[in-house]
Amino acid sequence: MTILILAGSTEASDLARQLAAIAPRPQALLSFAGRTRDLPRQALPTRVGGFGGVDGLRRFLAAQAVRAVIDATHPFARRMAFNAAEACVALNIPLLALTRPPWAQRPDDHWIHAADMNDAIDALGPAARRVFLTIGRQEIAAFGRARQHWYLARSIEPLGEALNGEWLQARGPFLARDEEELMRSRQIDIVVSKNSGGGATSAKLEAARALRLPVIMIARPDRPIVPTVATVDDAWRWLATHGLVP
Ligand code: NAP
């Protein structure tokens, strides 16, 4: 095996599709953490589950003779990014981060910037609000400490614990008109979002803009400083410079 793609983002699956389409097909493997049970079908062989920290990842990379790693995890997956950087430096394996750009605020957006999840909870304030949480299952539980609000929480997997409000199971991409209808029907007055970037979930921002709703936008966590590209095409060029694709 030569290329390990740390997956979890749309870009990881897109790159896998592109790699699977060439002949002879390069040896490559997609790795998932295993947070979602029904993994969409992938174009390349996959493995699921953590490696066991930096040491486990180092053992895996050595045992599989990995020649290059592409960290295409979600921009909020911080630990995996640092583990990959440390393991690749130790083994002298080239590492590229494939990370889409964050969303940029437009003049007609009303964004309230939050540094992290706790900051976002504080930004909701003490008065009861009707909040649309579009942040993924893992972080939703933290909002249990602000019980004065009513929440519409959307995630792919069920919530671990009940929240004051309603839970919706859904996987993007979403359409702006559906997002607008959803926010209207639940009388949402504020949206909480991570700055994930990309097109699959940006419709909520369009809807919030149209409805003139504020959005608490959570900034990305810092990630290791490694060579980084924003597009699958640029990742392809990087693979080509390492002689791994034509
Ligand atoms: P994280 O905090 O960076 O990772 C926690 C641990 O999960 C890692 O230390 C690693 O376990 C394992 N892990 C993470 N990504 C992995 C991968 N691609 N393959 C194998 N093991 C992986 O990540 P997270 O925020 O929990 O996210 C988990 C996964 O969900 C990521 O792959 C990410 O791409 C995807 N995701 C995350 C978000 C988000 O908002 N955080 C959103 C959409 C998708 P070991 O230490 O045991 O190796």
PDB file of C-alpha atoms and ligand atoms in Angstrom:
ATOM      1  CA  MET A   1       0.000   0.000   0.000  1.00  0.00           C
ATOM      2  CA  THR A   2       1.375   3.392  -0.861  1.00  0.00           C
ATOM      3  CA  ILE A   3      -1.114   6.166  -0.164  1.00  0.00           C
ATOM      4  CA  LEU A   4      -3.084   6.557   3.064  1.00  0.00           C
ATOM      5  CA  ILE A   5      -5.976   9.023   2.967  1.00  0.00           C
ATOM      6  CA  LEU A   6      -7.285  10.083   6.357  1.00  0.00           C
ATOM      7  CA  ALA A   7     -10.926  10.530   5.506  1.00  0.00           C
ATOM      8  CA  GLY A   8     -14.034  12.119   6.867  1.00  0.00           C
ATOM      9  CA  SER A   9     -14.452  15.019   4.445  1.00  0.00           C
ATOM     10  CA  THR A  10     -16.137  15.267   1.056  1.00  0.00           C
ATOM     11  CA  GLU A  11     -12.718  15.948  -0.439  1.00  0.00           C
ATOM     12  CA  ALA A  12     -11.355  12.624   0.850  1.00  0.00           C
ATOM     13  CA  SER A  13     -14.118  10.721  -0.941  1.00  0.00           C
ATOM     14  CA  ASP A  14     -13.668  12.825  -4.101  1.00  0.00           C
ATOM     15  CA  LEU A  15      -9.933  12.122  -4.157  1.00  0.00           C
ATOM     16  CA  ALA A  16     -10.612   8.401  -3.662  1.00  0.00           C
ATOM     17  CA  ARG A  17     -12.988   8.443  -6.627  1.00  0.00           C
ATOM     18  CA  GLN A  18     -10.352  10.119  -8.787  1.00  0.00           C
ATOM     19  CA  LEU A  19      -7.661   7.632  -7.733  1.00  0.00           C
ATOM     20  CA  ALA A  20      -9.961   4.674  -8.379  1.00  0.00           C
ATOM     21  CA  ALA A  21     -10.590   5.893 -11.907  1.00  0.00           C
ATOM     22  CA  ILE A  22      -7.031   5.580 -13.194  1.00  0.00           C
ATOM     23  CA  ALA A  23      -5.375   2.455 -14.504  1.00  0.00           C
ATOM     24  CA  PRO A  24      -3.421   0.839 -13.112  1.00  0.00           C
ATOM     25  CA  ARG A  25      -5.221   1.810  -9.905  1.00  0.00           C
ATOM     26  CA  PRO A  26      -2.715   3.146  -7.339  1.00  0.00           C
ATOM     27  CA  GLN A  27      -2.467   1.288  -4.070  1.00  0.00           C
ATOM     28  CA  ALA A  28      -4.417   3.461  -1.680  1.00  0.00           C
ATOM     29  CA  LEU A  29      -6.547   3.122   1.423  1.00  0.00           C
ATOM     30  CA  LEU A  30      -9.162   5.381   2.986  1.00  0.00           C
ATOM     31  CA  SER A  31      -9.243   5.525   6.761  1.00  0.00           C
ATOM     32  CA  PHE A  32     -12.344   6.507   8.762  1.00  0.00           C
ATOM     33  CA  ALA A  33     -12.670   7.110  12.477  1.00  0.00           C
ATOM     34  CA  GLY A  34     -15.962   5.213  12.543  1.00  0.00           C
ATOM     35  CA  ARG A  35     -18.185   7.947  13.955  1.00  0.00           C
ATOM     36  CA  THR A  36     -21.012   7.223  11.509  1.00  0.00           C
ATOM     37  CA  ARG A  37     -22.454   3.731  11.221  1.00  0.00           C
ATOM     38  CA  ASP A  38     -23.721   3.840   7.638  1.00  0.00           C
ATOM     39  CA  LEU A  39     -20.651   4.869   5.749  1.00  0.00           C
ATOM     40  CA  PRO A  40     -21.483   5.883   2.162  1.00  0.00           C
ATOM     41  CA  ARG A  41     -19.919   3.492  -0.356  1.00  0.00           C
ATOM     42  CA  GLN A  42     -16.344   4.484  -1.213  1.00  0.00           C
ATOM     43  CA  ALA A  43     -14.370   4.054  -4.409  1.00  0.00           C
ATOM     44  CA  LEU A  44     -11.285   2.681  -2.630  1.00  0.00           C
ATOM     45  CA  PRO A  45     -10.692   0.030   0.033  1.00  0.00           C
ATOM     46  CA  THR A  46     -11.420   1.382   3.519  1.00  0.00           C
ATOM     47  CA  ARG A  47     -10.435   0.703   7.104  1.00  0.00           C
ATOM     48  CA  VAL A  48     -12.445   1.947  10.091  1.00  0.00           C
ATOM     49  CA  GLY A  49     -11.364   2.901  13.625  1.00  0.00           C
ATOM     50  CA  GLY A  50      -8.611   4.765  15.437  1.00  0.00           C
ATOM     51  CA  PHE A  51      -4.983   3.692  15.074  1.00  0.00           C
ATOM     52  CA  GLY A  52      -4.231   3.941  18.781  1.00  0.00           C
ATOM     53  CA  GLY A  53      -2.633   7.383  19.020  1.00  0.00           C
ATOM     54  CA  VAL A  54       0.643   8.457  17.463  1.00  0.00           C
ATOM     55  CA  ASP A  55       2.396   5.177  18.329  1.00  0.00           C
ATOM     56  CA  GLY A  56      -0.365   3.104  16.775  1.00  0.00           C
ATOM     57  CA  LEU A  57      -0.320   5.228  13.652  1.00  0.00           C
ATOM     58  CA  ARG A  58       3.465   4.913  13.384  1.00  0.00           C
ATOM     59  CA  ARG A  59       3.196   1.141  13.609  1.00  0.00           C
ATOM     60  CA  PHE A  60       0.455   1.118  10.979  1.00  0.00           C
ATOM     61  CA  LEU A  61       2.391   3.340   8.555  1.00  0.00           C
ATOM     62  CA  ALA A  62       5.517   1.219   8.897  1.00  0.00           C
ATOM     63  CA  ALA A  63       3.706  -2.134   8.637  1.00  0.00           C
ATOM     64  CA  GLN A  64       1.789  -1.052   5.542  1.00  0.00           C
ATOM     65  CA  ALA A  65       4.831   0.606   3.919  1.00  0.00           C
ATOM     66  CA  VAL A  66       2.874   3.819   3.415  1.00  0.00           C
ATOM     67  CA  ARG A  67       4.689   6.181   1.070  1.00  0.00           C
ATOM     68  CA  ALA A  68       2.483   9.253   1.480  1.00  0.00           C
ATOM     69  CA  VAL A  69      -0.308  10.421   3.759  1.00  0.00           C
ATOM     70  CA  ILE A  70      -3.072  12.805   2.818  1.00  0.00           C
ATOM     71  CA  ASP A  71      -4.826  14.250   5.811  1.00  0.00           C
ATOM     72  CA  ALA A  72      -8.271  14.937   4.395  1.00  0.00           C
ATOM     73  CA  THR A  73     -10.033  14.863   7.734  1.00  0.00           C
ATOM     74  CA  HIS A  74     -12.671  17.453   8.534  1.00  0.00           C
ATOM     75  CA  PRO A  75     -11.161  20.855   9.439  1.00  0.00           C
ATOM     76  CA  PHE A  76     -12.416  20.399  13.027  1.00  0.00           C
ATOM     77  CA  ALA A  77     -10.691  17.013  13.487  1.00  0.00           C
ATOM     78  CA  ARG A  78      -7.720  18.379  15.403  1.00  0.00           C
ATOM     79  CA  ARG A  79      -6.236  15.375  17.169  1.00  0.00           C
ATOM     80  CA  MET A  80      -5.932  13.217  14.067  1.00  0.00           C
ATOM     81  CA  ALA A  81      -4.182  16.064  12.237  1.00  0.00           C
ATOM     82  CA  PHE A  82      -1.572  16.433  15.003  1.00  0.00           C
ATOM     83  CA  ASN A  83      -1.094  12.656  15.276  1.00  0.00           C
ATOM     84  CA  ALA A  84      -0.540  12.406  11.520  1.00  0.00           C
ATOM     85  CA  ALA A  85       1.990  15.249  11.565  1.00  0.00           C
ATOM     86  CA  GLU A  86       3.958  13.689  14.418  1.00  0.00           C
ATOM     87  CA  ALA A  87       3.964  10.159  12.997  1.00  0.00           C
ATOM     88  CA  CYS A  88       4.914  11.300   9.488  1.00  0.00           C
ATOM     89  CA  VAL A  89       7.790  13.444  10.727  1.00  0.00           C
ATOM     90  CA  ALA A  90       9.094  10.533  12.804  1.00  0.00           C
ATOM     91  CA  LEU A  91       9.040   8.168   9.805  1.00  0.00           C
ATOM     92  CA  ASN A  92       9.976  10.767   7.200  1.00  0.00           C
ATOM     93  CA  ILE A  93       6.804  10.124   5.208  1.00  0.00           C
ATOM     94  CA  PRO A  94       5.488  13.012   3.067  1.00  0.00           C
ATOM     95  CA  LEU A  95       2.238  14.451   4.475  1.00  0.00           C
ATOM     96  CA  LEU A  96      -0.215  16.772   2.778  1.00  0.00           C
ATOM     97  CA  ALA A  97      -3.272  18.350   4.383  1.00  0.00           C
ATOM     98  CA  LEU A  98      -6.236  18.644   2.029  1.00  0.00           C
ATOM     99  CA  THR A  99      -8.472  21.213   3.714  1.00  0.00           C
ATOM    100  CA  ARG A 100     -11.159  23.283   2.048  1.00  0.00           C
ATOM    101  CA  PRO A 101     -11.187  27.032   2.742  1.00  0.00           C
ATOM    102  CA  PRO A 102     -13.431  28.356   5.507  1.00  0.00           C
ATOM    103  CA  TRP A 103     -16.617  30.256   4.646  1.00  0.00           C
ATOM    104  CA  ALA A 104     -16.144  34.008   4.371  1.00  0.00           C
ATOM    105  CA  GLN A 105     -18.626  36.426   5.858  1.00  0.00           C
ATOM    106  CA  ARG A 106     -20.604  38.520   3.367  1.00  0.00           C
ATOM    107  CA  PRO A 107     -21.749  42.091   3.967  1.00  0.00           C
ATOM    108  CA  ASP A 108     -25.355  40.939   4.420  1.00  0.00           C
ATOM    109  CA  ASP A 109     -24.421  38.205   6.924  1.00  0.00           C
ATOM    110  CA  HIS A 110     -24.870  38.799  10.620  1.00  0.00           C
ATOM    111  CA  TRP A 111     -22.205  36.565  12.137  1.00  0.00           C
ATOM    112  CA  ILE A 112     -21.244  36.444  15.771  1.00  0.00           C
ATOM    113  CA  HIS A 113     -17.742  35.012  15.936  1.00  0.00           C
ATOM    114  CA  ALA A 114     -17.010  32.347  18.539  1.00  0.00           C
ATOM    115  CA  ALA A 115     -13.578  30.905  19.281  1.00  0.00           C
ATOM    116  CA  ASP A 116     -14.912  27.501  20.336  1.00  0.00           C
ATOM    117  CA  MET A 117     -18.001  25.644  21.487  1.00  0.00           C
ATOM    118  CA  ASN A 118     -18.044  27.178  24.992  1.00  0.00           C
ATOM    119  CA  ASP A 119     -17.749  30.625  23.514  1.00  0.00           C
ATOM    120  CA  ALA A 120     -20.711  29.800  21.238  1.00  0.00           C
ATOM    121  CA  ILE A 121     -22.846  28.682  24.196  1.00  0.00           C
ATOM    122  CA  ASP A 122     -22.010  31.901  26.070  1.00  0.00           C
ATOM    123  CA  ALA A 123     -22.840  33.956  22.954  1.00  0.00           C
ATOM    124  CA  LEU A 124     -26.422  32.648  23.046  1.00  0.00           C
ATOM    125  CA  GLY A 125     -26.876  34.743  26.191  1.00  0.00           C
ATOM    126  CA  PRO A 126     -29.145  34.288  29.207  1.00  0.00           C
ATOM    127  CA  ALA A 127     -32.524  34.955  27.504  1.00  0.00           C
ATOM    128  CA  ALA A 128     -34.390  31.966  26.056  1.00  0.00           C
ATOM    129  CA  ARG A 129     -33.896  31.578  22.295  1.00  0.00           C
ATOM    130  CA  ARG A 130     -34.876  29.157  19.565  1.00  0.00           C
ATOM    131  CA  VAL A 131     -31.565  27.796  18.337  1.00  0.00           C
ATOM    132  CA  PHE A 132     -30.692  25.746  15.251  1.00  0.00           C
ATOM    133  CA  LEU A 133     -27.617  23.638  16.109  1.00  0.00           C
ATOM    134  CA  THR A 134     -25.813  22.467  12.975  1.00  0.00           C
ATOM    135  CA  ILE A 135     -22.541  21.398  14.543  1.00  0.00           C
ATOM    136  CA  GLY A 136     -22.486  17.604  14.460  1.00  0.00           C
ATOM    137  CA  ARG A 137     -23.421  15.118  17.162  1.00  0.00           C
ATOM    138  CA  GLN A 138     -20.209  15.201  19.186  1.00  0.00           C
ATOM    139  CA  GLU A 139     -20.513  18.782  20.363  1.00  0.00           C
ATOM    140  CA  ILE A 140     -24.287  19.048  20.782  1.00  0.00           C
ATOM    141  CA  ALA A 141     -24.208  17.603  24.322  1.00  0.00           C
ATOM    142  CA  ALA A 142     -22.292  20.665  25.563  1.00  0.00           C
ATOM    143  CA  PHE A 143     -25.435  22.769  24.998  1.00  0.00           C
ATOM    144  CA  GLY A 144     -27.121  20.828  27.802  1.00  0.00           C
ATOM    145  CA  ARG A 145     -25.650  23.428  30.142  1.00  0.00           C
ATOM    146  CA  ALA A 146     -27.767  26.200  28.563  1.00  0.00           C
ATOM    147  CA  ARG A 147     -31.215  24.743  29.192  1.00  0.00           C
ATOM    148  CA  GLN A 148     -33.055  28.052  28.883  1.00  0.00           C
ATOM    149  CA  HIS A 149     -33.007  27.677  25.072  1.00  0.00           C
ATOM    150  CA  TRP A 150     -35.090  25.492  22.771  1.00  0.00           C
ATOM    151  CA  TYR A 151     -32.913  23.606  20.280  1.00  0.00           C
ATOM    152  CA  LEU A 152     -33.402  22.149  16.843  1.00  0.00           C
ATOM    153  CA  ALA A 153     -30.383  19.815  16.633  1.00  0.00           C
ATOM    154  CA  ARG A 154     -29.461  18.117  13.374  1.00  0.00           C
ATOM    155  CA  SER A 155     -26.894  15.341  13.011  1.00  0.00           C
ATOM    156  CA  ILE A 156     -26.194  12.157  11.076  1.00  0.00           C
ATOM    157  CA  GLU A 157     -26.102   9.951  14.164  1.00  0.00           C
ATOM    158  CA  PRO A 158     -28.531  10.044  17.127  1.00  0.00           C
ATOM    159  CA  LEU A 159     -27.680  12.220  20.120  1.00  0.00           C
ATOM    160  CA  GLY A 160     -26.165  10.565  23.175  1.00  0.00           C
ATOM    161  CA  GLU A 161     -28.497  12.418  25.524  1.00  0.00           C
ATOM    162  CA  ALA A 162     -31.756  14.266  25.112  1.00  0.00           C
ATOM    163  CA  LEU A 163     -31.689  18.012  24.566  1.00  0.00           C
ATOM    164  CA  ASN A 164     -34.473  20.499  25.249  1.00  0.00           C
ATOM    165  CA  GLY A 165     -36.051  20.574  21.796  1.00  0.00           C
ATOM    166  CA  GLU A 166     -36.120  18.451  18.676  1.00  0.00           C
ATOM    167  CA  TRP A 167     -33.575  16.204  16.959  1.00  0.00           C
ATOM    168  CA  LEU A 168     -33.466  15.765  13.205  1.00  0.00           C
ATOM    169  CA  GLN A 169     -31.494  13.004  11.521  1.00  0.00           C
ATOM    170  CA  ALA A 170     -30.047  14.178   8.198  1.00  0.00           C
ATOM    171  CA  ARG A 171     -26.927  14.081   6.067  1.00  0.00           C
ATOM    172  CA  GLY A 172     -26.091  16.899   3.644  1.00  0.00           C
ATOM    173  CA  PRO A 173     -26.039  18.262   1.043  1.00  0.00           C
ATOM    174  CA  PHE A 174     -28.958  20.542   1.864  1.00  0.00           C
ATOM    175  CA  LEU A 175     -30.858  23.056  -0.282  1.00  0.00           C
ATOM    176  CA  ALA A 176     -31.304  26.691   0.746  1.00  0.00           C
ATOM    177  CA  ARG A 177     -35.073  26.652   0.216  1.00  0.00           C
ATOM    178  CA  ASP A 178     -35.421  23.577   2.468  1.00  0.00           C
ATOM    179  CA  GLU A 179     -33.201  25.147   5.106  1.00  0.00           C
ATOM    180  CA  GLU A 180     -35.263  28.325   5.005  1.00  0.00           C
ATOM    181  CA  GLU A 181     -38.490  26.365   5.355  1.00  0.00           C
ATOM    182  CA  LEU A 182     -37.040  24.382   8.254  1.00  0.00           C
ATOM    183  CA  MET A 183     -35.930  27.507  10.102  1.00  0.00           C
ATOM    184  CA  ARG A 184     -39.275  29.223   9.508  1.00  0.00           C
ATOM    185  CA  SER A 185     -41.335  26.229  10.606  1.00  0.00           C
ATOM    186  CA  ARG A 186     -39.407  25.939  13.905  1.00  0.00           C
ATOM    187  CA  GLN A 187     -39.360  29.739  14.435  1.00  0.00           C
ATOM    188  CA  ILE A 188     -35.593  29.662  14.726  1.00  0.00           C
ATOM    189  CA  ASP A 189     -34.072  32.974  15.818  1.00  0.00           C
ATOM    190  CA  ILE A 190     -30.377  32.054  15.803  1.00  0.00           C
ATOM    191  CA  VAL A 191     -28.139  29.465  14.074  1.00  0.00           C
ATOM    192  CA  VAL A 192     -24.975  27.893  15.490  1.00  0.00           C
ATOM    193  CA  SER A 193     -22.466  26.584  12.955  1.00  0.00           C
ATOM    194  CA  LYS A 194     -18.857  25.496  12.742  1.00  0.00           C
ATOM    195  CA  ASN A 195     -16.900  27.186  10.004  1.00  0.00           C
ATOM    196  CA  SER A 196     -16.583  23.944   8.058  1.00  0.00           C
ATOM    197  CA  GLY A 197     -16.495  25.535   4.600  1.00  0.00           C
ATOM    198  CA  GLY A 198     -17.528  23.750   1.419  1.00  0.00           C
ATOM    199  CA  GLY A 199     -20.779  23.486  -0.479  1.00  0.00           C
ATOM    200  CA  ALA A 200     -22.553  20.543   1.151  1.00  0.00           C
ATOM    201  CA  THR A 201     -23.815  22.434   4.196  1.00  0.00           C
ATOM    202  CA  SER A 202     -23.542  26.086   3.176  1.00  0.00           C
ATOM    203  CA  ALA A 203     -27.268  26.343   2.353  1.00  0.00           C
ATOM    204  CA  LYS A 204     -28.022  27.097   6.018  1.00  0.00           C
ATOM    205  CA  LEU A 205     -25.974  30.286   5.672  1.00  0.00           C
ATOM    206  CA  GLU A 206     -27.953  31.346   2.599  1.00  0.00           C
ATOM    207  CA  ALA A 207     -31.182  30.659   4.468  1.00  0.00           C
ATOM    208  CA  ALA A 208     -30.042  32.603   7.540  1.00  0.00           C
ATOM    209  CA  ARG A 209     -29.077  35.502   5.250  1.00  0.00           C
ATOM    210  CA  ALA A 210     -32.493  35.471   3.571  1.00  0.00           C
ATOM    211  CA  LEU A 211     -34.269  35.366   6.931  1.00  0.00           C
ATOM    212  CA  ARG A 212     -31.882  37.946   8.443  1.00  0.00           C
ATOM    213  CA  LEU A 213     -30.972  35.591  11.265  1.00  0.00           C
ATOM    214  CA  PRO A 214     -27.746  35.849  13.238  1.00  0.00           C
ATOM    215  CA  VAL A 215     -25.280  32.978  12.934  1.00  0.00           C
ATOM    216  CA  ILE A 216     -22.844  32.127  15.702  1.00  0.00           C
ATOM    217  CA  MET A 217     -19.863  31.011  13.636  1.00  0.00           C
ATOM    218  CA  ILE A 218     -17.334  28.850  15.455  1.00  0.00           C
ATOM    219  CA  ALA A 219     -13.762  29.332  14.233  1.00  0.00           C
ATOM    220  CA  ARG A 220     -11.641  26.386  13.187  1.00  0.00           C
ATOM    221  CA  PRO A 221      -9.238  24.939  15.747  1.00  0.00           C
ATOM    222  CA  ASP A 222      -5.540  25.342  15.040  1.00  0.00           C
ATOM    223  CA  ARG A 223      -3.992  22.456  13.204  1.00  0.00           C
ATOM    224  CA  PRO A 224      -0.338  21.529  12.649  1.00  0.00           C
ATOM    225  CA  ILE A 225       1.670  23.533  10.165  1.00  0.00           C
ATOM    226  CA  VAL A 226       2.159  21.147   7.235  1.00  0.00           C
ATOM    227  CA  PRO A 227       1.988  21.557   3.441  1.00  0.00           C
ATOM    228  CA  THR A 228      -1.672  22.255   2.743  1.00  0.00           C
ATOM    229  CA  VAL A 229      -3.867  22.470  -0.353  1.00  0.00           C
ATOM    230  CA  ALA A 230      -7.521  23.376  -0.710  1.00  0.00           C
ATOM    231  CA  THR A 231      -8.610  21.279  -3.673  1.00  0.00           C
ATOM    232  CA  VAL A 232      -8.514  17.699  -4.871  1.00  0.00           C
ATOM    233  CA  ASP A 233      -6.763  18.849  -8.063  1.00  0.00           C
ATOM    234  CA  ASP A 234      -3.941  20.365  -6.038  1.00  0.00           C
ATOM    235  CA  ALA A 235      -3.680  17.198  -3.963  1.00  0.00           C
ATOM    236  CA  TRP A 236      -3.410  15.272  -7.229  1.00  0.00           C
ATOM    237  CA  ARG A 237      -0.543  17.473  -8.397  1.00  0.00           C
ATOM    238  CA  TRP A 238       1.225  16.873  -5.075  1.00  0.00           C
ATOM    239  CA  LEU A 239       0.814  13.105  -5.514  1.00  0.00           C
ATOM    240  CA  ALA A 240       2.213  13.435  -9.033  1.00  0.00           C
ATOM    241  CA  THR A 241       5.291  15.274  -7.781  1.00  0.00           C
ATOM    242  CA  HIS A 242       5.893  12.312  -5.471  1.00  0.00           C
ATOM    243  CA  GLY A 243       5.563   9.902  -8.387  1.00  0.00           C
ATOM    244  CA  LEU A 244       2.440   8.270  -6.962  1.00  0.00           C
ATOM    245  CA  VAL A 245       0.060   9.126  -9.793  1.00  0.00           C
ATOM    246  CA  PRO A 246       0.763   9.809 -13.477  1.00  0.00           C
TER     247      PRO A 246
HETATM  248  P1  NAP B   1     -10.216  13.953  16.126  1.00  0.00           P
HETATM  249  O1  NAP B   1     -10.634  14.547  17.429  1.00  0.00           O
HETATM  250  O2  NAP B   1      -9.157  14.606  15.364  1.00  0.00           O
HETATM  251  O3  NAP B   1      -9.784  12.432  16.314  1.00  0.00           O
HETATM  252  C1  NAP B   1     -10.012  11.699  17.487  1.00  0.00           C
HETATM  253  C2  NAP B   1      -9.474  10.310  17.264  1.00  0.00           C
HETATM  254  O4  NAP B   1     -10.289   9.610  16.319  1.00  0.00           O
HETATM  255  C3  NAP B   1      -8.089  10.281  16.673  1.00  0.00           C
HETATM  256  O5  NAP B   1      -7.096  10.458  17.658  1.00  0.00           O
HETATM  257  C4  NAP B   1      -8.075   8.922  16.022  1.00  0.00           C
HETATM  258  O6  NAP B   1      -7.948   7.893  16.998  1.00  0.00           O
HETATM  259  C5  NAP B   1      -9.478   8.806  15.489  1.00  0.00           C
HETATM  260  N1  NAP B   1      -9.595   9.285  14.106  1.00  0.00           N
HETATM  261  C6  NAP B   1      -9.958  10.504  13.658  1.00  0.00           C
HETATM  262  N2  NAP B   1      -9.994  10.546  12.332  1.00  0.00           N
HETATM  263  C7  NAP B   1      -9.620   9.323  11.919  1.00  0.00           C
HETATM  264  C8  NAP B   1      -9.463   8.741  10.629  1.00  0.00           C
HETATM  265  N3  NAP B   1      -9.736   9.428   9.498  1.00  0.00           N
HETATM  266  N4  NAP B   1      -9.060   7.441  10.570  1.00  0.00           N
HETATM  267  C9  NAP B   1      -8.814   6.732  11.704  1.00  0.00           C
HETATM  268  N5  NAP B   1      -8.950   7.231  12.936  1.00  0.00           N
HETATM  269  C10 NAP B   1      -9.350   8.509  13.052  1.00  0.00           C
HETATM  270  O7  NAP B   1     -11.474  13.806  15.176  1.00  0.00           O
HETATM  271  P2  NAP B   1     -13.038  14.025  15.444  1.00  0.00           P
HETATM  272  O8  NAP B   1     -13.306  15.486  15.499  1.00  0.00           O
HETATM  273  O9  NAP B   1     -13.451  13.116  16.568  1.00  0.00           O
HETATM  274  O10 NAP B   1     -13.604  13.488  14.060  1.00  0.00           O
HETATM  275  C11 NAP B   1     -13.572  12.106  13.784  1.00  0.00           C
HETATM  276  C12 NAP B   1     -13.696  11.888  12.298  1.00  0.00           C
HETATM  277  O11 NAP B   1     -14.933  12.438  11.846  1.00  0.00           O
HETATM  278  C13 NAP B   1     -12.582  12.555  11.513  1.00  0.00           C
HETATM  279  O12 NAP B   1     -12.010  11.597  10.662  1.00  0.00           O
HETATM  280  C14 NAP B   1     -13.248  13.661  10.733  1.00  0.00           C
HETATM  281  O13 NAP B   1     -12.759  13.753   9.429  1.00  0.00           O
HETATM  282  C15 NAP B   1     -14.720  13.269  10.747  1.00  0.00           C
HETATM  283  N6  NAP B   1     -15.578  14.465  10.901  1.00  0.00           N
HETATM  284  C16 NAP B   1     -15.382  15.293  11.946  1.00  0.00           C
HETATM  285  C17 NAP B   1     -16.183  16.417  12.067  1.00  0.00           C
HETATM  286  C18 NAP B   1     -15.965  17.386  13.187  1.00  0.00           C
HETATM  287  O14 NAP B   1     -16.666  18.410  13.200  1.00  0.00           O
HETATM  288  N7  NAP B   1     -15.067  17.136  14.121  1.00  0.00           N
HETATM  289  C19 NAP B   1     -17.167  16.674  11.106  1.00  0.00           C
HETATM  290  C20 NAP B   1     -17.340  15.794  10.032  1.00  0.00           C
HETATM  291  C21 NAP B   1     -16.532  14.680   9.940  1.00  0.00           C
HETATM  292  P3  NAP B   1      -6.511   7.250  17.367  1.00  0.00           P
HETATM  293  O15 NAP B   1      -5.810   8.272  18.182  1.00  0.00           O
HETATM  294  O16 NAP B   1      -6.883   6.012  18.112  1.00  0.00           O
HETATM  295  O17 NAP B   1      -5.808   6.962  16.070  1.00  0.00           O
END
